[in-house]
XYZ file of C-alpha atoms in Angstrom:
274
model
C 106.034 121.111 82.171
C 102.114 118.954 81.913
C 100.020 121.561 80.896
C 98.134 120.843 84.138
C 100.631 121.594 86.167
C 100.846 124.650 84.010
C 97.218 125.102 85.224
C 98.044 123.901 88.636
C 100.203 126.866 89.404
C 98.459 129.473 86.922
C 95.962 128.822 89.641
C 97.389 128.170 93.239
C 100.466 129.940 92.188
C 104.469 129.346 93.067
C 104.099 128.811 96.895
C 100.145 129.046 97.288
C 100.314 125.422 95.556
C 102.054 123.517 98.537
C 100.234 125.511 101.280
C 97.336 123.403 102.571
C 95.119 126.306 103.206
C 95.858 128.731 100.338
C 94.756 125.494 98.858
C 91.409 125.090 100.514
C 90.334 128.216 99.700
C 90.659 128.121 95.990
C 88.898 125.204 95.813
C 86.282 126.554 98.325
C 86.010 129.474 95.853
C 85.076 127.434 92.886
C 88.646 127.943 90.772
C 89.790 124.148 91.312
C 87.567 121.313 90.592
C 90.333 118.927 88.455
C 92.567 116.025 91.054
C 94.279 117.112 94.212
C 97.640 114.853 93.224
C 100.833 117.061 93.510
C 98.926 119.414 95.348
C 100.721 120.760 98.581
C 103.695 118.636 98.563
C 104.094 116.950 102.021
C 101.040 117.152 103.323
C 98.075 114.761 104.003
C 95.076 114.248 101.811
C 92.571 112.436 102.888
C 89.061 110.191 101.130
C 85.635 111.474 102.080
C 82.319 109.864 103.094
C 79.828 111.288 104.070
C 76.279 109.006 105.487
C 73.916 108.908 107.091
C 73.998 108.591 111.611
C 71.903 106.104 111.114
C 74.634 104.500 108.833
C 77.396 106.063 110.424
C 77.968 102.708 112.481
C 77.927 99.859 110.584
C 80.216 102.099 107.512
C 82.889 102.552 110.890
C 82.482 98.556 111.352
C 83.768 98.455 107.655
C 86.450 100.291 108.151
C 87.520 98.370 111.183
C 87.349 95.239 109.671
C 88.472 96.790 105.640
C 92.463 99.137 107.411
C 93.858 98.335 104.437
C 91.627 100.325 101.444
C 89.718 102.226 104.495
C 92.175 103.669 107.480
C 90.159 106.086 109.612
C 91.787 109.573 110.090
C 89.229 111.654 111.423
C 85.146 111.450 112.259
C 83.353 113.920 112.741
C 80.188 114.614 115.025
C 76.286 114.375 113.398
C 76.273 117.837 111.428
C 79.844 118.652 111.829
C 81.160 120.735 109.434
C 84.723 121.059 110.315
C 87.641 119.105 111.218
C 89.762 120.937 113.830
C 91.953 117.347 113.872
C 92.563 117.989 110.517
C 92.154 121.869 109.617
C 92.084 124.916 110.460
C 89.038 126.330 108.914
C 87.935 123.166 107.284
C 84.534 123.124 105.819
C 83.625 119.311 104.452
C 80.831 120.815 101.955
C 83.329 122.859 100.332
C 87.028 122.218 100.791
C 86.365 119.178 98.235
C 87.478 119.463 94.484
C 84.528 117.792 93.663
C 81.786 115.726 95.235
C 79.490 112.158 94.548
C 76.282 112.157 95.811
C 74.751 108.792 95.313
C 71.156 108.162 96.288
C 69.802 104.799 96.596
C 73.355 103.410 95.140
C 72.942 105.505 92.161
C 75.769 108.450 91.569
C 73.027 110.856 90.904
C 75.261 114.044 90.439
C 78.763 115.513 90.764
C 78.606 118.821 92.371
C 82.131 121.246 93.438
C 79.835 122.249 96.942
C 77.121 120.499 98.882
C 76.452 123.105 101.068
C 72.691 123.298 99.563
C 72.097 119.296 100.372
C 73.797 119.561 104.175
C 72.027 117.571 106.651
C 72.080 117.666 111.134
C 72.299 114.228 110.897
C 75.617 114.045 108.323
C 78.518 112.706 109.454
C 81.852 112.877 107.552
C 84.584 110.217 107.879
C 88.312 110.976 106.549
C 89.885 107.850 105.278
C 93.736 108.168 104.511
C 94.992 108.421 100.537
C 97.738 107.078 99.062
C 98.334 110.455 97.961
C 100.250 110.997 101.286
C 102.498 108.136 100.672
C 103.566 109.621 97.634
C 105.862 112.444 98.525
C 107.793 109.879 100.369
C 108.255 107.663 97.453
C 109.832 110.667 94.831
C 111.779 111.808 97.740
C 113.286 108.007 98.287
C 114.308 108.837 94.076
C 111.122 106.214 92.746
C 109.571 107.978 90.041
C 105.891 108.240 90.004
C 104.611 108.653 86.111
C 101.158 110.284 86.850
C 102.574 112.666 88.327
C 105.195 113.913 85.886
C 102.080 113.596 83.447
C 100.085 115.638 85.268
C 97.506 113.024 85.385
C 95.139 111.272 88.124
C 96.485 108.087 89.648
C 95.449 104.730 87.782
C 92.160 102.941 89.817
C 90.795 99.242 88.981
C 88.025 97.555 90.765
C 89.385 93.935 91.512
C 88.294 90.153 92.754
C 89.250 90.743 95.896
C 87.305 90.619 98.879
C 86.185 93.024 101.807
C 84.568 92.138 105.098
C 81.465 92.702 105.603
C 79.650 94.564 107.725
C 75.465 95.234 107.770
C 74.928 96.889 104.566
C 78.448 97.326 103.723
C 80.741 95.212 101.115
C 82.095 93.973 97.667
C 85.483 94.578 96.531
C 88.240 95.946 96.714
C 89.948 99.189 94.688
C 93.325 99.480 94.217
C 95.426 102.448 92.464
C 98.143 101.282 90.612
C 102.061 103.199 89.870
C 104.682 101.338 87.372
C 108.112 101.001 88.446
C 111.436 99.352 87.105
C 111.935 96.097 89.023
C 114.916 97.441 90.965
C 112.363 99.868 92.840
C 109.759 97.608 93.972
C 111.613 96.561 97.132
C 112.117 99.743 98.020
C 108.528 100.715 96.952
C 106.708 97.788 99.783
C 109.650 99.488 102.082
C 109.181 103.160 101.949
C 104.894 102.582 101.968
C 105.140 99.782 105.057
C 105.817 102.775 107.067
C 102.666 104.443 106.843
C 99.863 101.958 107.477
C 97.645 104.594 107.999
C 97.514 105.896 104.330
C 97.066 101.883 103.096
C 100.390 100.486 103.544
C 102.611 98.170 101.649
C 101.215 96.488 98.464
C 98.389 94.097 98.579
C 99.550 93.252 94.997
C 102.559 93.105 92.496
C 102.633 91.884 88.837
C 100.499 90.410 86.665
C 97.297 92.568 87.250
C 94.967 89.445 86.205
C 95.647 87.827 89.298
C 93.382 90.078 90.861
C 90.585 90.409 88.748
C 91.594 93.213 86.127
C 91.388 92.413 82.268
C 93.189 95.519 81.299
C 95.579 97.224 82.655
C 95.059 100.148 79.777
C 91.610 100.656 80.967
C 91.205 101.495 84.586
C 87.679 101.788 86.155
C 88.970 105.271 88.007
C 91.447 108.163 87.160
C 94.168 108.249 83.894
C 95.915 105.457 82.349
C 99.436 105.354 82.234
C 101.530 103.524 80.080
C 103.682 100.228 81.757
C 107.007 99.910 79.821
C 108.721 96.302 78.992
C 110.984 96.729 82.053
C 108.741 97.667 84.207
C 106.260 95.823 87.239
C 102.629 97.547 88.111
C 102.402 97.311 92.200
C 98.987 97.865 93.602
C 97.758 99.889 96.559
C 94.184 99.477 98.691
C 92.803 102.437 97.532
C 90.149 104.627 99.056
C 87.471 104.643 96.601
C 86.633 101.344 98.132
C 84.058 102.088 99.919
C 82.370 103.593 96.794
C 82.259 99.712 96.058
C 80.602 99.255 99.496
C 77.476 102.066 98.900
C 76.504 100.344 95.631
C 76.234 97.350 97.463
C 74.366 98.943 100.780
C 72.486 101.559 98.275
C 71.811 104.074 101.053
C 68.951 106.546 100.506
C 71.698 109.615 100.595
C 75.103 109.555 100.864
C 78.414 112.139 99.562
C 81.967 110.952 98.713
C 84.937 112.763 96.665
C 85.351 112.368 92.792
C 88.107 109.854 92.279
C 91.028 111.739 92.804
C 89.648 114.632 94.473
C 90.646 114.778 97.958
C 90.787 117.112 100.800
C 93.780 118.955 101.648
C 94.224 119.019 105.187
C 96.903 120.877 107.138
C 98.992 117.831 108.260
C 102.305 116.550 107.813
C 102.575 113.265 106.126
C 105.813 112.135 108.029
C 103.397 112.433 110.982
C 101.313 109.765 109.851
C 104.930 107.160 109.620
C 104.862 104.432 112.263
C 108.420 104.295 112.156
C-alpha cells in the first residue's frame, strides 16, 4: 500500500474513509489537507469556485457555455455557507482540504479554512469533478495509476479554447489518465454516461496536438508514468475556471487547490445519464 493511502487510512479509519460526512468532519478539523482522490468511494466530489455576487452571473454563463470543463452541480444564494442539495451539514468555508485565495487574478494564499475571509455577497459554485467517474472506471476493470500510487491526477493547460462570457475565458485544463489501448474504448463508453462530471474524453493520444509540450511535467497534480503500450487519455477538468479567473482578474475569488475537492453525500450513479 502506498504511503499516502496508509496515511489516509490512519487519519480517516477503515470505515470512515468511505463515509462522506466523516471525511468532511476530519477535513473541517484541519486533520487532512491533501488531495481527495480515493476518498469516499462512490460519492460525488466537486470543484469549487466562490465569487462576489457582482460576477456570479457572468461566471454562470461561462459555465453554461463550457459544460465539458464546467458542469454545474450547485449554486448557492449570496452569503450561504450550507449546500443542502449536496450534503447534510456542509460548511463550504471549512470542508475543503485546501483553498486558493485569488486577488486581482493573482494567487494570494493557500489556506485550509476561509471563515475569516467570508462575506455576505459571496456566491458558491460547485462543479462536477472527474474523480466521480473514476469509481465507474475502476468498476469496469480499468486500472488508474494515480490512485494505485496514491497520487493526485495529472492536469495540464492546453491550447483548447473556451467560450468567453463577460470577463471569463481562457484555455481549457485537462486531466490525463494513461491506459492500454484495449481499455480506451471502454473508458469512453463508461465516462460518456457522466456528462455532469466532464463526460467523454476531449482528446486521446498525442499530447502535442492540444498544446502539451511535456507530458512528464503536469501544470497541476502529480506526474505518472506513461508505459510504452499505453495511450494518454485526456478529460476536460474543473481546474479550467482557475484559468478563466486569471484572465478575468476579479478583485477577490476563492477556489479549491487542484485535487482538493468538496466531498458530497451524493452517489456517483445518481449523475449517470443512462
